[in-house]
Amino acid sequence: MNSKQTSPFYCSPLFAQYNEIFHGTTTKQYGPVQRDASSIKNLCAAFKRKTTDFISGQQTHGNTVLAVQSFHRGTTQSSTDGLVLRVKGNESLSLFLGVYTADCVPVFFYDPVVSIVGLCHAGWRGVANKIVNNMVSECVKMGSDPSNLRVCLGPHIRSCSYSVAEDRARLFEEMYGKNSGVVSLFDAKYYINLSEAIRTDLVQCGVLENHIDHDSSPCTYCDSDMFYSYRRRTNEKFSEMVSFIGIR
């Protein structure tokens, strides 16, 4: 077992260098997560937050993004897969954002210039419907320049394990091109690389390549010691992870 696997949180190397923020994805060492206050109690305590400071979305695998305000405190927003917060003053400083995943991609956003943080849940439907583009657009509405955004992808199912039906593979080929690296064919099976699709969308939105960490996080399906996986659920008791981000 490596050092990561003894930690309750997985953190991006890119985001770890910014002391202004706290972020991460829970691991099995944190324990199973349910979508209720009891599951985030220890998370809130670890970062000196109250459970009422936590804001999440009632995820529908859609592309809806919410501009979070202080009055959203302690809520779960219906039909929402993306959250963006600009911290202004003490009223919103304690707020932090969360999404739940178990193979889908948690995508973290941070603008160190204007103190914007964001987080979205991106499954294949969300990626196909451009939730990442919507996140960048919402950050821009709040005052961000895309070239200042830092983006990292949390633990998710990697292309090594994400085999899909041919019709889904064709959809992504049409969107990104046959030679994009998003779709591959191996041993008569199609595989989708969601992280490459997201990286492509981010760059097209103006995010700089060296501001994107899309390839360092582990595969949730392969790393059974560290993460829960929806696809692997038949072999173990199924649960989820919660990803989170906020300003210190």
XYZ file of C-alpha atoms in Angstrom:
248
model
C 0.000 0.000 0.000
C 1.462 3.378 -0.969
C 1.224 6.624 0.980
C -1.796 7.809 -0.986
C -3.755 4.786 0.076
C -3.331 5.582 3.763
C -4.806 9.054 3.309
C -8.518 9.861 3.617
C -8.216 12.288 0.666
C -6.662 12.222 -2.786
C -5.357 15.645 -3.872
C -4.089 16.909 -7.217
C -0.360 17.790 -7.343
C -1.283 20.904 -9.335
C -3.779 22.188 -6.783
C -1.707 21.166 -3.765
C 0.697 24.042 -4.462
C -2.003 26.648 -3.775
C -2.328 27.288 -0.051
C -5.420 29.459 -0.500
C -7.627 26.469 -1.305
C -8.442 23.071 0.126
C -9.665 20.293 -2.127
C -9.706 16.544 -2.591
C -11.623 13.345 -3.176
C -12.356 10.975 -0.334
C -10.818 7.504 -0.429
C -11.784 4.216 1.187
C -9.713 5.283 4.184
C -12.247 8.066 4.739
C -14.998 5.496 4.528
C -18.165 4.973 2.477
C -20.120 8.096 1.609
C -23.870 8.538 1.512
C -25.503 11.730 0.346
C -26.407 13.044 3.766
C -24.968 15.229 6.523
C -23.539 12.294 8.463
C -21.129 11.440 5.649
C -19.655 14.920 5.455
C -19.454 15.553 9.203
C -15.809 14.488 9.447
C -14.997 16.249 6.185
C -16.327 19.527 7.536
C -14.483 19.072 10.814
C -11.194 18.429 8.996
C -11.384 21.834 7.324
C -13.030 23.728 10.183
C -16.381 24.032 8.445
C -19.947 23.432 9.574
C -22.150 20.953 7.728
C -24.342 23.926 6.790
C -21.378 25.409 4.861
C -21.465 22.522 2.379
C -23.277 22.935 -0.961
C -23.813 20.082 -3.417
C -25.890 19.265 -6.456
C -28.621 16.708 -6.984
C -26.733 15.251 -9.907
C -28.612 14.144 -13.023
C -25.707 13.529 -15.452
C -26.677 16.819 -17.064
C -24.824 20.041 -17.882
C -26.493 22.555 -15.546
C -24.095 24.819 -13.658
C -25.086 26.951 -10.673
C -23.476 30.238 -9.638
C -23.380 29.688 -5.878
C -24.424 32.485 -3.527
C -24.323 32.690 0.261
C -28.060 31.941 0.478
C -27.397 28.495 -1.019
C -25.595 27.548 2.182
C -26.344 24.022 3.392
C -28.409 23.033 0.353
C -28.457 20.343 -2.301
C -29.413 21.998 -5.566
C -31.834 20.079 -7.763
C -30.842 19.067 -11.313
C -27.356 20.510 -10.878
C -24.060 18.883 -11.830
C -21.758 21.915 -11.625
C -21.129 24.560 -8.966
C -19.072 27.761 -9.175
C -18.335 30.129 -6.280
C -16.586 33.495 -6.200
C -15.561 34.291 -2.659
C -16.246 37.904 -1.732
C -15.967 38.912 1.909
C -16.605 36.886 5.040
C -20.204 36.008 4.148
C -19.185 33.457 1.514
C -15.700 32.595 2.795
C -16.756 29.530 4.776
C -18.726 27.952 1.913
C -17.374 24.940 0.085
C -18.614 22.796 -2.779
C -19.048 19.072 -3.285
C -20.011 16.458 -5.861
C -20.390 12.691 -5.559
C -18.763 10.222 -7.933
C -17.950 6.527 -8.284
C -16.334 6.402 -11.761
C -17.500 9.705 -13.274
C -14.996 12.565 -13.339
C -14.880 15.214 -10.616
C -13.480 18.323 -12.327
C -12.029 21.039 -10.066
C -11.628 24.694 -11.076
C -9.634 27.458 -9.405
C -8.797 31.017 -10.417
C -6.129 32.398 -8.053
C -6.508 35.920 -9.458
C -10.165 36.477 -8.527
C -10.692 33.713 -5.913
C -13.119 31.570 -7.878
C -13.540 27.857 -7.178
C -15.733 25.388 -9.008
C -16.482 21.704 -9.168
C -18.523 19.542 -11.511
C -19.576 15.933 -11.942
C -18.792 14.833 -15.498
C -19.939 11.435 -16.714
C -20.059 10.582 -20.386
C -23.403 12.356 -20.802
C -22.126 15.480 -19.092
C -18.985 15.517 -21.206
C -20.998 14.976 -24.396
C -23.285 17.850 -23.393
C -20.316 20.139 -22.650
C -20.637 20.643 -18.909
C -16.950 21.584 -18.781
C -17.538 24.369 -21.320
C -20.464 25.582 -19.215
C -18.235 25.645 -16.138
C -15.670 27.824 -17.900
C -18.431 30.126 -19.159
C -19.794 30.545 -15.627
C -16.325 31.329 -14.311
C -15.959 33.992 -17.023
C -19.317 35.513 -16.041
C -17.968 35.813 -12.502
C -14.888 37.695 -13.682
C -12.374 35.003 -14.600
C -10.073 34.963 -17.587
C -9.821 31.374 -18.896
C -6.039 31.729 -19.120
C -5.958 32.189 -15.333
C -8.006 29.093 -14.558
C -6.370 26.033 -13.074
C -8.246 22.769 -13.638
C -7.635 19.280 -12.329
C -9.439 15.990 -12.787
C -9.988 13.834 -9.739
C -10.023 10.025 -9.599
C -12.292 8.461 -12.223
C -12.516 5.460 -14.507
C -9.689 5.640 -17.008
C -9.727 4.502 -20.618
C -7.984 1.257 -19.628
C -11.237 0.114 -18.004
C -13.939 2.198 -19.660
C -15.221 -0.055 -22.427
C -18.400 1.151 -24.137
C -20.915 0.141 -26.762
C -20.124 1.021 -30.371
C -22.856 3.665 -30.626
C -21.377 5.606 -27.706
C -17.896 5.312 -29.170
C -19.189 6.641 -32.506
C -20.790 9.594 -30.754
C -17.454 10.593 -29.246
C -15.634 10.000 -32.516
C -18.034 12.392 -34.228
C -17.476 14.990 -31.532
C -13.681 14.757 -31.181
C -12.426 12.973 -34.306
C -11.155 9.465 -34.960
C -7.520 10.344 -34.278
C -8.079 12.487 -31.182
C -7.167 9.811 -28.654
C -10.609 10.045 -27.077
C -11.790 6.736 -28.554
C -9.685 3.613 -28.976
C -10.351 0.112 -30.241
C -8.588 -2.819 -28.615
C -9.347 -6.510 -28.892
C -12.697 -5.758 -30.604
C -13.786 -3.443 -27.755
C -14.213 0.324 -27.781
C -12.817 2.462 -24.970
C -13.418 6.131 -24.131
C -10.822 8.437 -22.612
C -12.949 10.983 -20.738
C -9.917 12.863 -19.422
C -8.668 13.527 -22.953
C -12.126 14.713 -24.024
C -12.244 17.096 -21.071
C -8.694 18.350 -21.712
C -9.647 19.062 -25.334
C -12.741 21.020 -24.282
C -10.779 23.039 -21.738
C -8.094 24.033 -24.226
C -10.740 25.038 -26.752
C -12.260 27.249 -24.041
C -8.945 29.056 -23.528
C -7.523 27.200 -20.523
C -3.751 26.825 -20.845
C -2.298 23.336 -21.246
C 0.115 23.782 -18.344
C -2.799 24.793 -16.099
C -4.556 21.432 -16.557
C -3.873 18.295 -14.528
C -5.777 15.644 -16.451
C -3.529 12.606 -16.200
C -2.169 12.229 -12.657
C -5.185 10.876 -10.762
C -5.720 7.101 -10.382
C -8.311 4.920 -12.084
C -11.213 4.197 -9.744
C -11.860 0.817 -11.334
C -8.265 -0.401 -11.171
C -7.390 0.915 -7.711
C -9.736 -1.163 -5.581
C -7.701 -0.511 -2.406
C -8.274 3.211 -2.637
C -11.579 3.888 -4.393
C -15.117 2.671 -4.856
C -16.276 1.985 -8.401
C -19.735 1.735 -9.903
C -18.508 -0.729 -12.534
C -16.829 -2.886 -9.906
C -19.849 -2.880 -7.590
C -20.797 -6.513 -8.253
C -17.618 -7.629 -6.472
C -17.895 -5.460 -3.355
C -20.307 -3.378 -1.336
C -20.968 -0.268 -3.398
C -20.478 3.265 -2.149
C -19.398 6.634 -3.496
C -16.684 9.222 -2.929
C -17.264 12.914 -2.342
C -15.033 15.523 -3.987
C -14.812 18.975 -2.462
C -13.195 22.381 -2.875
C -13.207 25.662 -0.973
C -11.177 28.731 -0.066
C -9.349 28.681 3.256
